[in-house]
């Protein structure tokens, strides 16, 4: 077992019950405060450890860290140091924060300067994202969408169980938590309308996804095998891939979604390392038909991570509208990465690979309003009595993820986005 994952470890930093950030997690992010430029941080309890401070005051000595590695707007250079170093940093933090380690605990000045309360910080997008790929790897989601738009008898297209279907998304519009989006406008055309019209989308939707952040860079022509894939995965985030369903329905044939998707995606602030998720591995589904050899894999590469979506109207309490789980994936991240590079496509540190909407088998576990409202034929009643088929102006959508087992909870925190009216 990885020592930092030992469920019996306790920290001298107070960690509230049900916190997403116990000493066994130690996820990485980038934050700023009123007096600090953006720097790298690690979450524990309700605090952020200022990694620049620790590195400059000797607490990380001997790990081969360049000066200034954390004093940067993005984590890409840190991730590029490679897993032996990034994992050693997590182990060192785990030691420094242990209840019986006095080194930082009993140095009042360092402790006060190195630990920043989360309420005093603003979280940013943690990596410089060169490329963003969105998969379509939940069978229930693909089945639901295929049933709605085509035919329940032939819901999955013939390629779906032979390769992890994906498209290339837009990296420039990936935003951090608490940054609002503006309702997009575009062309739409209903089936009974003679010509398209233009205006704000009437079917703004979320997509409940997780995404992994790439660790190693590869050159063009190289392939990543399923066996090596996890060496290229730094960690995971929760990902809200905003969608405009009416724009999508009119534009998506034959090259797939474009303006229905590229206006925004919201990313959760903390990258939970794949090492911290190790205790939550589960087996994937039996894949039938048998996949081609380059997509075969050994071991467990699915993860049991609970996922939730809340809708919060402007002046009402939030309602949880979906409870899903990251394990509801037909294709796992190793298969996705092997497929993505099998043609020699290169990847770069910080690239984002999203799972696609993750829907479970029960209707309350569907990962989009498209499915929860079954294409607008059903509505969900909010706590203030108002109804939703899609997302209204001034609504906030909040997604969270957490893995939980034997009293250990490894969480991702939240990604929250408010919708503002079209300009
Ligand atoms: Mn998506």
Coordinates of C-alpha atoms and ligand atoms in Angstrom, one line a residue:
X1 CA 0.0 0.0 0.0
X2 CA 1.1 3.6 -0.7
X3 CA 2.1 4.9 2.8
X4 CA 0.3 8.3 2.3
X5 CA -3.0 6.3 1.7
X6 CA -2.9 4.6 5.1
X7 CA -6.5 5.2 6.4
X8 CA -5.2 5.3 10.0
X9 CA -3.1 8.5 9.4
X10 CA -4.2 11.6 11.3
X11 CA -3.0 15.2 10.8
X12 CA -2.3 17.9 13.3
X13 CA -4.4 20.1 11.0
X14 CA -8.0 19.9 12.0
X15 CA -10.0 18.0 9.4
X16 CA -13.8 18.3 9.9
X17 CA -15.9 15.1 9.7
X18 CA -16.9 14.5 6.1
X19 CA -14.2 16.8 4.7
X20 CA -13.1 16.0 1.2
X21 CA -9.5 16.7 2.1
X22 CA -8.1 14.4 4.8
X23 CA -4.4 13.8 5.1
X24 CA -4.8 10.8 2.7
X25 CA -5.9 13.0 -0.2
X26 CA -3.5 16.0 -0.6
X27 CA -4.8 17.2 -4.0
X28 CA -3.0 19.9 -6.0
X29 CA -4.5 23.2 -7.1
X30 CA -3.5 26.8 -8.0
X31 CA -4.9 29.7 -5.9
X32 CA -4.5 33.3 -5.3
X33 CA -5.3 35.7 -2.4
X34 CA -5.5 39.4 -1.9
X35 CA -1.8 39.5 -1.3
X36 CA -0.5 36.4 -3.2
X37 CA 0.0 36.0 -6.9
X38 CA -1.3 32.7 -8.2
X39 CA 0.8 29.8 -6.7
X40 CA 0.5 26.1 -6.2
X41 CA -1.3 24.8 -3.2
X42 CA -2.4 21.5 -1.6
X43 CA -5.7 21.1 0.2
X44 CA -6.0 19.7 3.8
X45 CA -9.2 20.2 5.9
X46 CA -10.3 23.8 5.4
X47 CA -6.8 25.0 4.6
X48 CA -4.5 25.4 1.6
X49 CA -0.8 24.7 2.0
X50 CA 1.2 27.3 0.2
X51 CA 3.7 25.1 -1.6
X52 CA 6.0 28.1 -2.4
X53 CA 6.4 28.8 1.3
X54 CA 7.2 25.2 2.1
X55 CA 9.7 24.9 -0.7
X56 CA 11.5 28.2 0.1
X57 CA 11.7 27.3 3.8
X58 CA 13.4 24.0 3.5
X59 CA 10.5 21.7 4.2
X60 CA 10.8 20.0 0.8
X61 CA 14.6 19.8 0.6
X62 CA 16.1 16.7 -1.0
X63 CA 13.3 16.0 -3.4
X64 CA 14.9 17.5 -6.4
X65 CA 12.5 20.4 -6.8
X66 CA 13.7 23.4 -8.7
X67 CA 13.5 26.8 -7.0
X68 CA 10.3 28.5 -8.2
X69 CA 8.6 25.3 -9.4
X70 CA 5.5 26.2 -7.3
X71 CA 5.7 29.9 -7.9
X72 CA 3.8 29.7 -11.2
X73 CA 0.4 30.3 -12.6
X74 CA 0.0 26.6 -13.6
X75 CA 1.1 23.2 -12.4
X76 CA 2.4 22.0 -15.8
X77 CA 6.1 22.3 -14.9
X78 CA 5.6 20.6 -11.6
X79 CA 3.7 17.7 -13.3
X80 CA 6.5 17.5 -15.9
X81 CA 9.0 16.6 -13.2
X82 CA 7.5 13.1 -13.4
X83 CA 5.8 10.7 -11.0
X84 CA 8.8 9.7 -8.9
X85 CA 9.2 13.4 -7.8
X86 CA 5.5 14.4 -7.7
X87 CA 4.7 11.3 -5.6
X88 CA 7.7 11.9 -3.3
X89 CA 6.2 15.4 -2.7
X90 CA 2.9 13.9 -1.7
X91 CA 4.7 11.5 0.7
X92 CA 6.8 14.3 2.2
X93 CA 3.6 16.4 2.8
X94 CA 1.9 13.4 4.4
X95 CA 4.9 13.1 6.8
X96 CA 5.0 16.8 7.6
X97 CA 1.2 16.9 8.3
X98 CA 1.1 13.8 10.5
X99 CA -0.1 14.4 14.0
X100 CA 3.2 13.3 15.6
X101 CA 5.5 15.3 13.3
X102 CA 6.5 18.5 15.1
X103 CA 8.6 20.1 12.4
X104 CA 6.0 22.4 10.9
X105 CA 3.3 21.9 13.6
X106 CA 5.4 23.5 16.3
X107 CA 6.9 26.3 14.2
X108 CA 4.2 28.9 14.8
X109 CA 5.4 31.4 12.3
X110 CA 5.9 28.9 9.4
X111 CA 2.6 27.2 10.2
X112 CA 0.6 30.5 10.1
X113 CA 2.3 31.6 6.9
X114 CA 2.1 28.3 5.1
X115 CA -1.5 27.5 5.9
X116 CA -4.1 29.7 4.2
X117 CA -7.8 29.3 5.0
X118 CA -9.8 28.3 1.9
X119 CA -12.2 31.2 2.6
X120 CA -9.3 33.6 1.9
X121 CA -8.4 32.1 -1.4
X122 CA -9.7 32.1 -4.9
X123 CA -9.2 28.9 -6.9
X124 CA -8.0 29.0 -10.5
X125 CA -7.8 26.5 -13.4
X126 CA -4.8 24.4 -12.2
X127 CA -3.2 23.5 -15.5
X128 CA -2.4 25.3 -18.8
X129 CA -4.7 23.2 -21.0
X130 CA -3.4 22.8 -24.5
X131 CA -5.9 20.3 -25.7
X132 CA -9.2 19.0 -24.4
X133 CA -10.8 15.8 -25.6
X134 CA -14.3 14.7 -24.6
X135 CA -15.2 11.0 -24.7
X136 CA -18.6 9.4 -24.7
X137 CA -17.9 6.4 -22.5
X138 CA -21.0 5.8 -20.3
X139 CA -23.1 3.2 -21.9
X140 CA -26.3 4.3 -20.2
X141 CA -25.8 7.9 -21.4
X142 CA -25.1 6.8 -25.0
X143 CA -28.1 4.5 -24.8
X144 CA -30.4 7.2 -23.5
X145 CA -29.3 9.8 -26.1
X146 CA -29.5 7.2 -28.9
X147 CA -33.0 6.2 -27.7
X148 CA -34.2 9.8 -27.7
X149 CA -32.7 10.9 -31.0
X150 CA -32.9 7.7 -32.9
X151 CA -34.4 4.4 -31.8
X152 CA -34.2 2.4 -28.6
X153 CA -33.7 -0.8 -30.7
X154 CA -30.5 0.7 -32.2
X155 CA -29.5 3.2 -29.6
X156 CA -25.8 2.5 -29.8
X157 CA -24.2 3.1 -33.1
X158 CA -22.2 0.1 -34.6
X159 CA -18.8 1.5 -33.5
X160 CA -19.7 2.2 -29.9
X161 CA -18.6 -1.1 -28.3
X162 CA -15.5 -1.3 -30.4
X163 CA -13.9 2.0 -29.7
X164 CA -14.2 4.8 -27.1
X165 CA -16.0 7.4 -29.2
X166 CA -14.8 11.0 -28.6
X167 CA -14.4 14.5 -30.2
X168 CA -11.9 17.3 -29.8
X169 CA -13.4 20.0 -27.6
X170 CA -12.3 23.6 -27.0
X171 CA -9.6 24.3 -24.4
X172 CA -9.8 28.1 -24.4
X173 CA -13.2 28.2 -22.7
X174 CA -12.5 25.9 -19.7
X175 CA -13.2 28.0 -16.6
X176 CA -12.7 27.5 -12.9
X177 CA -15.4 27.2 -10.2
X178 CA -17.4 30.3 -9.3
X179 CA -16.9 32.0 -12.7
X180 CA -20.4 32.5 -14.3
X181 CA -21.3 31.7 -17.9
X182 CA -23.5 33.7 -20.2
X183 CA -26.4 31.9 -21.9
X184 CA -25.2 31.2 -25.4
X185 CA -27.1 32.2 -28.6
X186 CA -27.2 30.3 -31.8
X187 CA -29.1 28.8 -34.6
X188 CA -31.9 26.4 -33.8
X189 CA -34.5 24.7 -35.9
X190 CA -37.3 22.5 -34.6
X191 CA -38.5 19.5 -36.6
X192 CA -41.6 21.3 -37.7
X193 CA -40.0 24.6 -38.6
X194 CA -39.3 25.5 -42.2
X195 CA -36.2 27.5 -41.5
X196 CA -33.7 28.0 -38.6
X197 CA -34.0 31.0 -36.3
X198 CA -31.4 32.7 -34.0
X199 CA -31.5 33.5 -30.3
X200 CA -30.6 32.4 -26.8
X201 CA -30.6 28.7 -26.3
X202 CA -33.8 27.4 -24.7
X203 CA -32.2 24.1 -23.7
X204 CA -29.1 24.9 -21.7
X205 CA -27.8 21.8 -20.0
X206 CA -25.0 20.5 -17.9
X207 CA -23.0 17.3 -18.5
X208 CA -21.8 15.5 -15.3
X209 CA -18.3 14.2 -16.2
X210 CA -15.0 13.5 -14.7
X211 CA -11.7 14.3 -16.5
X212 CA -8.1 13.2 -16.1
X213 CA -5.1 15.5 -16.5
X214 CA -2.2 14.1 -18.6
X215 CA 1.2 13.6 -16.9
X216 CA 3.9 12.6 -19.4
X217 CA 4.4 14.2 -22.8
X218 CA 4.6 11.9 -25.9
X219 CA 6.0 12.6 -29.3
X220 CA 4.1 12.2 -32.6
X221 CA 4.2 8.6 -33.7
X222 CA 4.4 7.2 -30.1
X223 CA 1.6 5.1 -28.7
X224 CA 0.6 4.7 -25.1
X225 CA -0.5 1.1 -24.2
X226 CA -3.2 0.3 -21.7
X227 CA -0.5 -1.1 -19.4
X228 CA 1.5 2.2 -19.4
X229 CA -1.4 4.5 -19.5
X230 CA -1.6 5.3 -15.8
X231 CA 2.0 6.6 -15.8
X232 CA 0.5 9.4 -18.1
X233 CA -2.4 10.3 -15.8
X234 CA -1.6 12.8 -13.1
X235 CA -5.0 12.9 -11.5
X236 CA -8.7 13.6 -11.8
X237 CA -11.2 16.5 -11.6
X238 CA -15.0 16.9 -11.8
X239 CA -16.0 18.4 -15.0
X240 CA -19.2 20.2 -16.2
X241 CA -19.3 20.1 -19.9
X242 CA -22.0 22.8 -20.6
X243 CA -24.2 22.0 -23.6
X244 CA -27.0 23.8 -25.6
X245 CA -29.2 20.9 -26.7
X246 CA -31.3 22.9 -29.3
X247 CA -28.2 24.3 -31.0
X248 CA -26.6 20.8 -30.9
X249 CA -29.6 19.1 -32.5
X250 CA -29.5 21.3 -35.5
X251 CA -25.7 21.6 -36.0
X252 CA -24.3 18.2 -35.1
X253 CA -24.6 16.3 -38.4
X254 CA -22.1 15.2 -39.8
X255 CA -19.1 16.4 -37.8
X256 CA -20.5 16.4 -34.3
X257 CA -21.1 19.2 -31.8
X258 CA -19.5 22.6 -32.3
X259 CA -21.1 25.8 -30.9
X260 CA -23.4 23.7 -28.7
X261 CA -20.4 22.8 -26.6
X262 CA -17.5 25.2 -27.1
X263 CA -18.8 28.1 -25.2
X264 CA -17.8 26.8 -21.7
X265 CA -16.8 23.8 -19.6
X266 CA -16.3 24.2 -15.8
X267 CA -13.5 22.4 -14.0
X268 CA -13.2 21.6 -10.3
X269 CA -10.2 23.3 -8.7
X270 CA -8.4 20.3 -7.0
X271 CA -6.6 17.6 -9.0
X272 CA -6.9 14.4 -6.9
X273 CA -3.9 12.3 -7.8
X274 CA -4.5 8.8 -9.3
X275 CA -2.4 7.5 -6.4
X276 CA -4.9 9.0 -3.8
X277 CA -7.7 7.2 -5.6
X278 CA -5.9 3.8 -5.5
X279 CA -8.0 2.4 -2.6
X280 CA -11.2 3.0 -4.7
X281 CA -10.4 0.9 -7.7
X282 CA -13.2 -1.4 -9.0
X283 CA -13.6 -3.8 -11.9
X284 CA -15.1 -2.5 -15.0
X285 CA -18.0 -4.1 -16.9
X286 CA -17.4 -7.3 -18.9
X287 CA -16.8 -6.0 -22.5
X288 CA -18.8 -7.9 -25.1
X289 CA -18.0 -8.0 -28.0
X290 CA -14.3 -8.6 -27.2
X291 CA -12.2 -5.6 -27.9
X292 CA -9.3 -5.4 -30.3
X293 CA -5.9 -6.3 -28.6
X294 CA -4.7 -2.7 -28.2
X295 CA -7.8 -2.0 -26.0
X296 CA -7.4 -5.1 -23.8
X297 CA -6.3 -4.3 -20.3
X298 CA -5.4 -6.0 -17.0
X299 CA -6.3 -5.0 -13.5
X300 CA -8.9 -2.6 -12.2
X301 CA -8.9 0.9 -13.8
X302 CA -12.4 2.0 -12.9
X303 CA -12.9 4.1 -9.8
X304 CA -15.8 4.2 -7.3
X305 CA -16.4 7.9 -7.0
X306 CA -19.8 9.2 -6.1
X307 CA -21.0 12.2 -8.2
X308 CA -23.8 14.7 -7.5
X309 CA -25.4 17.6 -9.2
X310 CA -27.3 20.3 -7.5
X311 CA -29.4 23.1 -9.1
X312 CA -29.7 26.2 -7.0
X313 CA -32.2 28.8 -8.2
X314 CA -31.2 32.4 -7.3
X315 CA -33.4 32.7 -4.2
X316 CA -34.0 29.1 -3.2
X317 CA -32.2 26.2 -1.6
X318 CA -30.2 23.8 -3.8
X319 CA -31.8 20.6 -4.9
X320 CA -29.7 17.5 -5.7
X321 CA -31.1 16.4 -9.1
X322 CA -28.6 13.6 -9.9
X323 CA -26.6 11.0 -8.0
X324 CA -24.2 9.1 -10.3
X325 CA -20.9 7.3 -10.0
X326 CA -17.6 7.4 -12.0
X327 CA -17.7 3.6 -12.1
X328 CA -20.6 3.7 -14.6
X329 CA -18.1 3.8 -17.5
X330 CA -17.8 1.2 -20.2
X331 CA -14.4 2.4 -21.3
X332 CA -11.8 3.2 -18.6
X333 CA -9.1 6.0 -18.8
X334 CA -6.4 3.5 -19.8
X335 CA -8.4 2.4 -22.8
X336 CA -9.2 6.0 -23.7
X337 CA -5.6 7.0 -23.7
X338 CA -4.5 3.9 -25.6
X339 CA -7.1 4.6 -28.2
X340 CA -6.3 8.3 -28.4
X341 CA -2.6 7.6 -29.2
X342 CA -2.9 4.4 -31.3
X343 CA -2.7 6.5 -34.4
X344 CA 0.4 8.3 -33.2
X345 CA -1.4 11.4 -31.8
X346 CA 0.9 13.1 -29.3
X347 CA -0.2 14.3 -25.9
X348 CA 1.1 17.1 -23.7
X349 CA 1.3 17.6 -19.9
X350 CA -1.9 19.3 -18.8
X351 CA -4.1 18.0 -21.6
X352 CA -7.7 17.3 -20.4
X353 CA -9.5 14.1 -21.2
X354 CA -13.1 14.1 -20.1
X355 CA -15.2 11.0 -19.6
X356 CA -18.4 12.1 -21.3
X357 CA -21.7 12.4 -19.4
X358 CA -21.8 9.7 -16.7
X359 CA -25.3 8.2 -16.2
X360 CA -26.2 5.3 -14.0
X361 CA -29.0 2.8 -14.7
X362 CA -31.7 4.5 -12.6
X363 CA -33.4 7.7 -13.8
X364 CA -32.2 9.7 -10.7
X365 CA -28.6 8.9 -11.7
X366 CA -28.7 10.4 -15.2
X367 CA -26.0 13.0 -15.7
X368 CA -27.8 15.6 -17.8
X369 CA -31.1 17.5 -17.9
X370 CA -31.6 16.1 -21.4
X371 CA -31.9 12.7 -19.8
X372 CA -33.4 13.7 -16.4
X373 CA -36.3 15.6 -18.2
X374 CA -36.2 13.0 -21.0
X375 CA -35.9 15.6 -23.8
X376 CA -38.1 18.1 -22.0
X377 CA -41.1 15.7 -21.5
X378 CA -40.8 15.7 -17.7
X379 CA -40.0 18.4 -15.2
X380 CA -38.1 18.5 -11.9
X381 CA -39.7 20.6 -9.1
X382 CA -37.3 22.8 -7.2
X383 CA -37.5 23.6 -3.5
X384 CA -39.3 26.9 -4.3
X385 CA -41.9 25.1 -6.4
X386 CA -40.5 26.3 -9.7
X387 CA -40.0 23.6 -12.4
X388 CA -37.0 22.8 -14.5
X389 CA -36.6 20.9 -17.7
X390 CA -33.3 22.6 -18.5
X391 CA -31.2 25.3 -16.8
X392 CA -32.7 28.8 -16.2
X393 CA -31.0 32.2 -16.0
X394 CA -29.6 32.9 -12.5
X395 CA -29.5 29.2 -11.7
X396 CA -26.3 27.8 -10.3
X397 CA -25.2 24.3 -11.1
X398 CA -23.0 22.7 -8.5
X399 CA -21.2 19.4 -9.0
X400 CA -19.2 17.4 -6.5
X401 CA -17.4 14.1 -6.3
X402 CA -16.2 11.9 -3.4
X403 CA -14.9 8.4 -2.9
X404 CA -15.8 6.9 0.4
X405 CA -14.9 3.5 2.0
X406 CA -14.1 2.3 5.5
X407 CA -14.3 5.8 7.0
X408 CA -12.0 7.3 4.5
X409 CA -13.4 10.0 2.2
X410 CA -11.3 11.3 -0.7
X411 CA -13.2 14.2 -2.3
X412 CA -12.9 16.6 -5.1
X413 CA -14.6 19.6 -3.6
X414 CA -17.2 21.4 -5.8
X415 CA -17.4 23.1 -9.1
X416 CA -20.1 25.8 -9.1
X417 CA -21.3 27.8 -12.1
X418 CA -24.0 30.5 -12.3
X419 CA -25.9 31.1 -15.5
X420 CA -26.3 34.7 -16.6
X421 CA -28.8 35.9 -19.2
X422 CA -27.7 36.3 -22.8
X423 CA -26.3 39.7 -23.6
Ligands
LIG1 MN1 -19.5 16.1 -22.9

